[in-house]
PDB file of C-alpha atoms in Angstrom:
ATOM      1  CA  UNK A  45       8.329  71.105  14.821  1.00 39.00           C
ATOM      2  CA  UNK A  46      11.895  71.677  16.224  1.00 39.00           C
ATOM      3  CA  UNK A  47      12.230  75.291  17.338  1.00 46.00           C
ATOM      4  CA  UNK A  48      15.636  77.571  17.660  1.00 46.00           C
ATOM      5  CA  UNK A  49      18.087  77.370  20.933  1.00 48.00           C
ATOM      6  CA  UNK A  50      20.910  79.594  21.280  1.00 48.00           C
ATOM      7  CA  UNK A  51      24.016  78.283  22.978  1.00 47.00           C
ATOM      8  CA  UNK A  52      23.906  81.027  25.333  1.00 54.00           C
ATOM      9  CA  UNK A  53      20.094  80.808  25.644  1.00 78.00           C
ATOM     10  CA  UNK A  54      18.641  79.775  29.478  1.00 85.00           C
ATOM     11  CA  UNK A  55      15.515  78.590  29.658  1.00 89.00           C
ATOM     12  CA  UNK A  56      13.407  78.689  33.069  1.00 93.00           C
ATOM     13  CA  UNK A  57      12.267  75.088  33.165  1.00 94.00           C
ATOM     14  CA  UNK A  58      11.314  74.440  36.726  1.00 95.00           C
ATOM     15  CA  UNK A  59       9.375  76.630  39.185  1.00 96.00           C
ATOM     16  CA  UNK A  60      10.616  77.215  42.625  1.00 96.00           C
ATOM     17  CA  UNK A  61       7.718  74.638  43.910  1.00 96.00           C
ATOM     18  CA  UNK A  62       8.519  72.076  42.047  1.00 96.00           C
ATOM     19  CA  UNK A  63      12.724  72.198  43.133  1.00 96.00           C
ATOM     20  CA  UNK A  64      11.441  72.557  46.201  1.00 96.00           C
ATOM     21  CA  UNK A  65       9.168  69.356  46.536  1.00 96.00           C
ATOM     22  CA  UNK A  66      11.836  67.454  44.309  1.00 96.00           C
ATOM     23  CA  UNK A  67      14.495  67.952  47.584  1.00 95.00           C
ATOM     24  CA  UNK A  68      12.439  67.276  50.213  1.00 95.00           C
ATOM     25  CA  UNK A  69      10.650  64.627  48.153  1.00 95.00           C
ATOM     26  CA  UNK A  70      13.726  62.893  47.868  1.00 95.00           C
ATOM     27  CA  UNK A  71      14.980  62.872  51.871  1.00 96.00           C
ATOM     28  CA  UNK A  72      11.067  61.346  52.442  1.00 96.00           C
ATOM     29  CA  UNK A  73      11.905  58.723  49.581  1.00 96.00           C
ATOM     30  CA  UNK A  74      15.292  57.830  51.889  1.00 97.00           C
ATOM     31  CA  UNK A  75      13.758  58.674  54.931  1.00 97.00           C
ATOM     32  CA  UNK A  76      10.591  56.079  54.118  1.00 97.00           C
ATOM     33  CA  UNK A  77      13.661  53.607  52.529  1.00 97.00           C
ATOM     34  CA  UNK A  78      15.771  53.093  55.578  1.00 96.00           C
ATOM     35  CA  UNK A  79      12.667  52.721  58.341  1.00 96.00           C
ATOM     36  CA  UNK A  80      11.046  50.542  56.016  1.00 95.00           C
ATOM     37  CA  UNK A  81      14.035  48.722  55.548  1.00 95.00           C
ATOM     38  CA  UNK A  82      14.714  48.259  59.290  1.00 93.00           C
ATOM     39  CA  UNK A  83      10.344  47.173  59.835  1.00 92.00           C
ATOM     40  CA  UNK A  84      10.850  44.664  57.132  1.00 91.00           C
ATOM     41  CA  UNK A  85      13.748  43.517  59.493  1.00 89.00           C
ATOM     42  CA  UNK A  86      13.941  44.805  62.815  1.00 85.00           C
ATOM     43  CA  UNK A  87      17.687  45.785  65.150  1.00 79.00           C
ATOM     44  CA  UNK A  88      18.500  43.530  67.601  1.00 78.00           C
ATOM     45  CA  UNK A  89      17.126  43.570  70.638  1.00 74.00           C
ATOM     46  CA  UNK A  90      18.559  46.420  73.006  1.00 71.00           C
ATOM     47  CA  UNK A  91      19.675  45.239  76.663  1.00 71.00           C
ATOM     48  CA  UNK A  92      18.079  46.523  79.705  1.00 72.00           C
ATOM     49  CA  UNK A  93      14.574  47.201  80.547  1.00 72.00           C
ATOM     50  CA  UNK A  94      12.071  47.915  77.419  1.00 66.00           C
ATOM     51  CA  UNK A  95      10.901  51.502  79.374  1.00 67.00           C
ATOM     52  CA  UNK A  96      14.014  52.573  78.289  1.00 71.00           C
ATOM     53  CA  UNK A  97      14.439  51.948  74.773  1.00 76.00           C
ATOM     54  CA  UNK A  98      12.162  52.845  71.925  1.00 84.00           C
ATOM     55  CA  UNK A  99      14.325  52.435  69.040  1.00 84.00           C
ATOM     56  CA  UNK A 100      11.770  50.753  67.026  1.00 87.00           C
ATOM     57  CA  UNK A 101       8.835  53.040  68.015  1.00 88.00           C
ATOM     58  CA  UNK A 102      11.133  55.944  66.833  1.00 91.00           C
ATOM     59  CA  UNK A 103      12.213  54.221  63.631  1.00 93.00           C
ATOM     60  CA  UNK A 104       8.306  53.007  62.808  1.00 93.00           C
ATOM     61  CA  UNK A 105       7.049  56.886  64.322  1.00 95.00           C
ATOM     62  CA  UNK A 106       9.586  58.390  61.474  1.00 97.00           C
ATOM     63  CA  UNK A 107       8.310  55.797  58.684  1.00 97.00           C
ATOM     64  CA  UNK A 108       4.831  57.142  59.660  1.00 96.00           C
ATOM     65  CA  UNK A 109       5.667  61.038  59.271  1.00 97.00           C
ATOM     66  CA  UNK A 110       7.613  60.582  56.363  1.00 97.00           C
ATOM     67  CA  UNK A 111       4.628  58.556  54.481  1.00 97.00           C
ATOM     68  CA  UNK A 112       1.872  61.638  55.602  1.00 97.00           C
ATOM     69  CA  UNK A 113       5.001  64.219  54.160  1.00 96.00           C
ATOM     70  CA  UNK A 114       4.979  62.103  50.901  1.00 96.00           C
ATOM     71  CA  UNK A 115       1.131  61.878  50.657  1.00 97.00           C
ATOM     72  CA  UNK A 116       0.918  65.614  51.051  1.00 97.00           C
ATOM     73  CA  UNK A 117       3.547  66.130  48.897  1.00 96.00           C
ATOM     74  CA  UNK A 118       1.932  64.574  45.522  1.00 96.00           C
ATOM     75  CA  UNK A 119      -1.388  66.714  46.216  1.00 97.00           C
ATOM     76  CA  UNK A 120       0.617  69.622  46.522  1.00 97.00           C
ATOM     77  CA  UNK A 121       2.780  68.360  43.223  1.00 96.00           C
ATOM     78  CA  UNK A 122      -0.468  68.035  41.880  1.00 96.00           C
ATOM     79  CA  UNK A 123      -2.256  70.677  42.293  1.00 97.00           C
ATOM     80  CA  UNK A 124       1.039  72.673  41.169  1.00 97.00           C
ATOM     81  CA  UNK A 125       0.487  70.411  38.022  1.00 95.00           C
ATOM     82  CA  UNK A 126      -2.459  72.424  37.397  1.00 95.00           C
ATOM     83  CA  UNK A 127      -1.337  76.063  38.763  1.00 96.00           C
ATOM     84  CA  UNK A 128       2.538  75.820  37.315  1.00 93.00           C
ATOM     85  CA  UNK A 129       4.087  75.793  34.072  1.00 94.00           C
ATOM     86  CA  UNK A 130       4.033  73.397  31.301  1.00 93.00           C
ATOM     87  CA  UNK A 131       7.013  71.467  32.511  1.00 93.00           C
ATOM     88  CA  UNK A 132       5.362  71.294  35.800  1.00 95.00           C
ATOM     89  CA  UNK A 133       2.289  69.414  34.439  1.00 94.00           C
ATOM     90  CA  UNK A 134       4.794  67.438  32.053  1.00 94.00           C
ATOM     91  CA  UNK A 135       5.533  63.819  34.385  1.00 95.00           C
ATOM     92  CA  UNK A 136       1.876  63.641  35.032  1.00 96.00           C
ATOM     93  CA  UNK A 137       0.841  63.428  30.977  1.00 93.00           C
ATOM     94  CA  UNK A 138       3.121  62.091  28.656  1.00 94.00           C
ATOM     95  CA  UNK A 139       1.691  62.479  25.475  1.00 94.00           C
ATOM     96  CA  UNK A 140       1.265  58.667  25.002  1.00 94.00           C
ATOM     97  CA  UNK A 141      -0.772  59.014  21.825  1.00 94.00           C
ATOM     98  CA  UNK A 142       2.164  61.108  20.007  1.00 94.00           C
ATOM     99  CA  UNK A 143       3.794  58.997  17.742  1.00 94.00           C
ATOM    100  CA  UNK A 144       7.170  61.224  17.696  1.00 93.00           C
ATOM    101  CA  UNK A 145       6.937  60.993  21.362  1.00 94.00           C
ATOM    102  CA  UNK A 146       7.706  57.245  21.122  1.00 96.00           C
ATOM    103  CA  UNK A 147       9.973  57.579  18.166  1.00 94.00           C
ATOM    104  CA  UNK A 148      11.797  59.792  20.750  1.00 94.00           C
ATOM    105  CA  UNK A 149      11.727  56.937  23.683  1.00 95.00           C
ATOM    106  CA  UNK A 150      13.004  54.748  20.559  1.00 96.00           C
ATOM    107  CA  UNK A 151      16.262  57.581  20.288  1.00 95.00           C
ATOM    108  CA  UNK A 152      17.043  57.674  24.165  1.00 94.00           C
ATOM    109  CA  UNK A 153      17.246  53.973  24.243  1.00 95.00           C
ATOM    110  CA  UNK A 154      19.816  53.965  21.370  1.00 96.00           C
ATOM    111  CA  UNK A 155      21.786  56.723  23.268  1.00 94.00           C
ATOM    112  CA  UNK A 156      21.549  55.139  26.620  1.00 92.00           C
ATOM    113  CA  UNK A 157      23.039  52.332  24.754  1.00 92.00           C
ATOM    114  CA  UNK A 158      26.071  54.176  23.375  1.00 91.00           C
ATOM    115  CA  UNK A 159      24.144  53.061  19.612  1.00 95.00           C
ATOM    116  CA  UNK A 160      23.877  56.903  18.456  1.00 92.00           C
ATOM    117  CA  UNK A 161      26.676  59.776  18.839  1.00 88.00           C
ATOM    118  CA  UNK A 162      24.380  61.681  20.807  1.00 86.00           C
ATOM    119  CA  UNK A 163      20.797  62.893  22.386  1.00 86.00           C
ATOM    120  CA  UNK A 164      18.381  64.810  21.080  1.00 88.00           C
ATOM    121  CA  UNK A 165      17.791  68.114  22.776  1.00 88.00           C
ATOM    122  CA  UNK A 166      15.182  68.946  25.178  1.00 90.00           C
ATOM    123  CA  UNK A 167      14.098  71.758  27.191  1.00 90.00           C
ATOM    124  CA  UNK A 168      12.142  69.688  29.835  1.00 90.00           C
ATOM    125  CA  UNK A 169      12.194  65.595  30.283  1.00 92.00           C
ATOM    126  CA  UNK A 170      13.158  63.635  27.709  1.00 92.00           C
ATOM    127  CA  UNK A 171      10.710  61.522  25.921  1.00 95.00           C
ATOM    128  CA  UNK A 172      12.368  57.927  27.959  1.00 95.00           C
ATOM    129  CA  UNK A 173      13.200  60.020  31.231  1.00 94.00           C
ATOM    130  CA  UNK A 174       9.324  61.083  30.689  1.00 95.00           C
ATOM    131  CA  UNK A 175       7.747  57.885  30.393  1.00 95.00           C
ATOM    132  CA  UNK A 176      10.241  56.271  33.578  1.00 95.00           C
ATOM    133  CA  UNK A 177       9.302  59.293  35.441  1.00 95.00           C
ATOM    134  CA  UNK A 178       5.250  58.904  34.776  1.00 96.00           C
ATOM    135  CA  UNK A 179       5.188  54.844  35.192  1.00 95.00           C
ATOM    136  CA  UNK A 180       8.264  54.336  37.766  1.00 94.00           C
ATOM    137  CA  UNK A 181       7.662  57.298  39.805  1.00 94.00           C
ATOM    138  CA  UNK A 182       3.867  58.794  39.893  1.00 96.00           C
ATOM    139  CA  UNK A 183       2.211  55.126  40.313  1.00 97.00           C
ATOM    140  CA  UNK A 184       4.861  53.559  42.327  1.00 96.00           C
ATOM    141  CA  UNK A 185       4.633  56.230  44.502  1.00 96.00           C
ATOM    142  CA  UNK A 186       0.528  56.656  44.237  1.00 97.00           C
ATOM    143  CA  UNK A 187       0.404  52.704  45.144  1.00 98.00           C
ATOM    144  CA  UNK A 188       3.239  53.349  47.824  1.00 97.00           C
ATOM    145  CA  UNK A 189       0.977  55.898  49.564  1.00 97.00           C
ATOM    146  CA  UNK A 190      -2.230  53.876  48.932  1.00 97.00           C
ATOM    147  CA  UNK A 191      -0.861  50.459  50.336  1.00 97.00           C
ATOM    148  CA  UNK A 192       0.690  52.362  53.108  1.00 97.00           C
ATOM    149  CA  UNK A 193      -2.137  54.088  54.408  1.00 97.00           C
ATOM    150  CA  UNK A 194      -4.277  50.033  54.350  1.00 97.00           C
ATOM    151  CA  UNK A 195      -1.275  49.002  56.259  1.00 96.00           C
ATOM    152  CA  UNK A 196      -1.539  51.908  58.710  1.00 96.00           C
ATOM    153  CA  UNK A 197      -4.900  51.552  59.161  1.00 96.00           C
ATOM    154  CA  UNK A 198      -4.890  48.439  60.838  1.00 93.00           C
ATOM    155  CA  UNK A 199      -3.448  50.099  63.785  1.00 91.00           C
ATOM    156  CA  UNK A 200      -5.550  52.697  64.217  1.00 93.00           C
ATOM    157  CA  UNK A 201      -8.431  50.742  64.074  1.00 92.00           C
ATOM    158  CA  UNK A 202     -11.557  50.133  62.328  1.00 92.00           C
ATOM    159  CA  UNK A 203     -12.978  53.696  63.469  1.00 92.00           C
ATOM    160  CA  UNK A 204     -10.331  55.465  61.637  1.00 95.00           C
ATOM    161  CA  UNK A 205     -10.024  57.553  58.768  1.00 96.00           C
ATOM    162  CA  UNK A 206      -7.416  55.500  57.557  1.00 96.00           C
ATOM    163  CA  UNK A 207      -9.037  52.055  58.020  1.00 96.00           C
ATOM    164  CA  UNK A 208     -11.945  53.323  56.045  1.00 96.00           C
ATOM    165  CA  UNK A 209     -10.729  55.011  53.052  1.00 96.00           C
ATOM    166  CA  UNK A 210      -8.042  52.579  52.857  1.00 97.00           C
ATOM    167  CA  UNK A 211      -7.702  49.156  54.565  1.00 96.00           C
ATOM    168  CA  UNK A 212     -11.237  48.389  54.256  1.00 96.00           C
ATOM    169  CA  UNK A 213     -10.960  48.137  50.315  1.00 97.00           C
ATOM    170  CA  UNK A 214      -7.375  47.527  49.808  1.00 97.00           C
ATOM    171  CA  UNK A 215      -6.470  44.577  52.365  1.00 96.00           C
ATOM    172  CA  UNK A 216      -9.426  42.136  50.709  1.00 96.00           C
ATOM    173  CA  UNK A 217      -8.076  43.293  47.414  1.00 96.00           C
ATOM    174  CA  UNK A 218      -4.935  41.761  48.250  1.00 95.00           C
ATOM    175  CA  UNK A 219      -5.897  38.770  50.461  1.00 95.00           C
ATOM    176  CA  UNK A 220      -4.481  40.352  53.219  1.00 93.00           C
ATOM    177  CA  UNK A 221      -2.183  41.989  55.428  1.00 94.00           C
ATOM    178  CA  UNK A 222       0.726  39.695  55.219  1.00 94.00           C
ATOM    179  CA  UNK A 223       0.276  39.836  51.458  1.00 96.00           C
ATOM    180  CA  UNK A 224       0.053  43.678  51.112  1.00 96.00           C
ATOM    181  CA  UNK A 225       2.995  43.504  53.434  1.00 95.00           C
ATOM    182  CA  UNK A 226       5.472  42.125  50.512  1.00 95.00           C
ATOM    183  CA  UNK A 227       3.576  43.824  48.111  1.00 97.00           C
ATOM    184  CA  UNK A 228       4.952  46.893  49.397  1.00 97.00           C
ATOM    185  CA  UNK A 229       8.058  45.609  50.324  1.00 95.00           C
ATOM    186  CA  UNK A 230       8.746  44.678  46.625  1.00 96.00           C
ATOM    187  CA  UNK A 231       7.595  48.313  45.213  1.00 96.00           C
ATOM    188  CA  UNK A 232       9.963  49.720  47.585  1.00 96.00           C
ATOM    189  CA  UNK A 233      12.792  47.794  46.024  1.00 96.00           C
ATOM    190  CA  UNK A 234      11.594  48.833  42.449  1.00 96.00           C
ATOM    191  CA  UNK A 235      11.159  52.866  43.543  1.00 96.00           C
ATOM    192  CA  UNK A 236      15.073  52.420  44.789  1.00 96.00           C
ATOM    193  CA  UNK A 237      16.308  50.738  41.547  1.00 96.00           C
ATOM    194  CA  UNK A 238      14.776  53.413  40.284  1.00 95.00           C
ATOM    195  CA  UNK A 239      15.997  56.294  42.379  1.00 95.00           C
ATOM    196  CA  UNK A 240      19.595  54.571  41.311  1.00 95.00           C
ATOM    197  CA  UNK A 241      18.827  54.889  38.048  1.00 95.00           C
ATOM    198  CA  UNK A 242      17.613  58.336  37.886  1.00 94.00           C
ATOM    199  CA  UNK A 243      20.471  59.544  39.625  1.00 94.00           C
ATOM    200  CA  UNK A 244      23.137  57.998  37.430  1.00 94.00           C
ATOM    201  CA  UNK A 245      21.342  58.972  34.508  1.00 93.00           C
ATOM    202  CA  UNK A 246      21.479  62.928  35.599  1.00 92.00           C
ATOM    203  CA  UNK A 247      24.701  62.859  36.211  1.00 93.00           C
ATOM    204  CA  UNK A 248      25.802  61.282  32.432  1.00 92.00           C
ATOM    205  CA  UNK A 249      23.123  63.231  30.539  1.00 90.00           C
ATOM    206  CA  UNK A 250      24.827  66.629  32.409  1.00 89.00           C
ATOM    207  CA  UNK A 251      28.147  65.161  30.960  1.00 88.00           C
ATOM    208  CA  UNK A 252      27.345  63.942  27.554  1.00 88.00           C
ATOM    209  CA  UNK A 253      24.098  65.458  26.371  1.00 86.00           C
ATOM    210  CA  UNK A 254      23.690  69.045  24.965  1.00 80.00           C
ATOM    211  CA  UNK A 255      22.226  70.836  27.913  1.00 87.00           C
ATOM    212  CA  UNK A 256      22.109  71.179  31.562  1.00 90.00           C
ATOM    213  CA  UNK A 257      21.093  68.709  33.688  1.00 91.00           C
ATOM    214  CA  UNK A 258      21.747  68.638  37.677  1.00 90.00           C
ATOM    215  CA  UNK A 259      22.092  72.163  37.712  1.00 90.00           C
ATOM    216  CA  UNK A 260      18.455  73.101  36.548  1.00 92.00           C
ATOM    217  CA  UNK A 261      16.771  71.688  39.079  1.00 91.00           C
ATOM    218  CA  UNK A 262      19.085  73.346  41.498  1.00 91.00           C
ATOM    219  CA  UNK A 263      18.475  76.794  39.737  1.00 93.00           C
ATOM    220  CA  UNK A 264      15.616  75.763  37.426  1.00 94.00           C
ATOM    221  CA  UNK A 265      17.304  77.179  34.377  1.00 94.00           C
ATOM    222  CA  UNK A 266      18.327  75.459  31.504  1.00 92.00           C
ATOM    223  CA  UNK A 267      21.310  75.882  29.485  1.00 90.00           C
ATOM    224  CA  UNK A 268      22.011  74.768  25.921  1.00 88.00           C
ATOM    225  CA  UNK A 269      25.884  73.712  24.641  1.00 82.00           C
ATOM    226  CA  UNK A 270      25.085  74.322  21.522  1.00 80.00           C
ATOM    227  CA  UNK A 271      22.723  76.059  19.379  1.00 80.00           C
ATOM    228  CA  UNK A 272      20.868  73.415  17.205  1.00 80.00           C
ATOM    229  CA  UNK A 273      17.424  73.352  17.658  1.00 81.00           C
ATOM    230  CA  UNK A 274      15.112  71.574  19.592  1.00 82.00           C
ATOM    231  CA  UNK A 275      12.940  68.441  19.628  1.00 81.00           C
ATOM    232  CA  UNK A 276      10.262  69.016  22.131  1.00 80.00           C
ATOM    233  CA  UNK A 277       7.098  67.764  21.257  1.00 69.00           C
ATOM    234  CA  UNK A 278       3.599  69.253  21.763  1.00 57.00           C
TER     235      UNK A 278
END
């Protein structure tokens, strides 16, 4: 059931917490990109003695805080899932069972692909920003966190933490470090074709669509162009 928006009507769509994590979630996500990028395929070797360079223990040492930042991160994301608003709770369940929720991924597609003069008009995610977010986002970064974690606890050992709630399980499960290795590699690439994605897609939807888009989640208020009503879906 569509409800009422006024053109002048701002809606409070995202909490302070959740603008929050989304910034500093994003400078882990480039922060975690770049080091990774530079393990996968180390500098060239610095001149002089080794005691006086530790480029690569710097670059691996920021890979490693970065990862624990993300990791605590999603449990505060989702714990705010549970404590925030509806839109808070929204990337975590899509209503997959809805069938006008997939008639409305059916819509976005058609707009994304200049086939229909324009969106339909949402106070939180769209129904296909919704699904990329849940899929794309929450599991790659879930397995991200998992794999890297296995992969972190081969170095500290067998007695650690991290070698028994991860590597223990996860490195047999994929036959192995050098095998996890690429694994992980490969997601990375995905969660940055992503990130690419996302981005140009905020920037058009503030452009063409019917409401604000960068701007909430700098504020966390909405604002509609116009005042037909809305398609949400509950």
């Amino acid at each position: 059931m569509t409800q009422p928006a006024s053109s002048n009507q701002a809606v409070y769509v995202y909490e302070k917490p959740v603008r929050l994590w989304h910034g500093l979630n994003a400078l882990g996500i480039v922060a975690l990109t770049v080091t990774g990028y530079l393990i996968a395929d180390p500098l060239a070797s610095v001149g002089g003695e080794a005691s006086d360079h530790f480029l690569m223990g710097t670059i691996r040492f920021v890979h490693f805080a970065a990862g624990y930042l993300l990791a605590i991160g999603l449990l505060f994301r989702l714990y705010w899932a549970y404590a925030g608003n509806e839109h808070a709770r929204q990337i975590f369940l899509p209503p997959l069972l809805n069938r006008r929720f997939w008639q409305g991924v059916g819509h976005e597609i058609l707009w994304y692909a200049l086939l229909v003069k324009e969106p339909r008009k949402y106070t939180g995610h769209n129904p296909l920003a919704l699904l990329a977010m849940h899929f794309a986002f929450v599991w790659g970064t879930l397995f991200m966190i998992i794999t890297g974690f296995a992969l972190y606890g081969e170095g500290t050992g067998q007695g650690s933490w991290q070698y028994a709630l991860f590597s223990s399980w996860v490195l047999p499960m994929f036959g192995g470090s050098q095998s996890l290795h690429s694994w992980h590699h490969l997601v990375m690439w995905l969660i940055v074709c992503f990130v690419l994605i996302h981005v140009y897609v905020a920037v058009r939807e503030d452009r063409l669509s019917r409401q604000s888009i960068l701007s909430t989640m700098a504020t966390g208020w909405r604002t509609f162009k116009d005042d037909k009503p809305l398609d949400d879906i509950h």
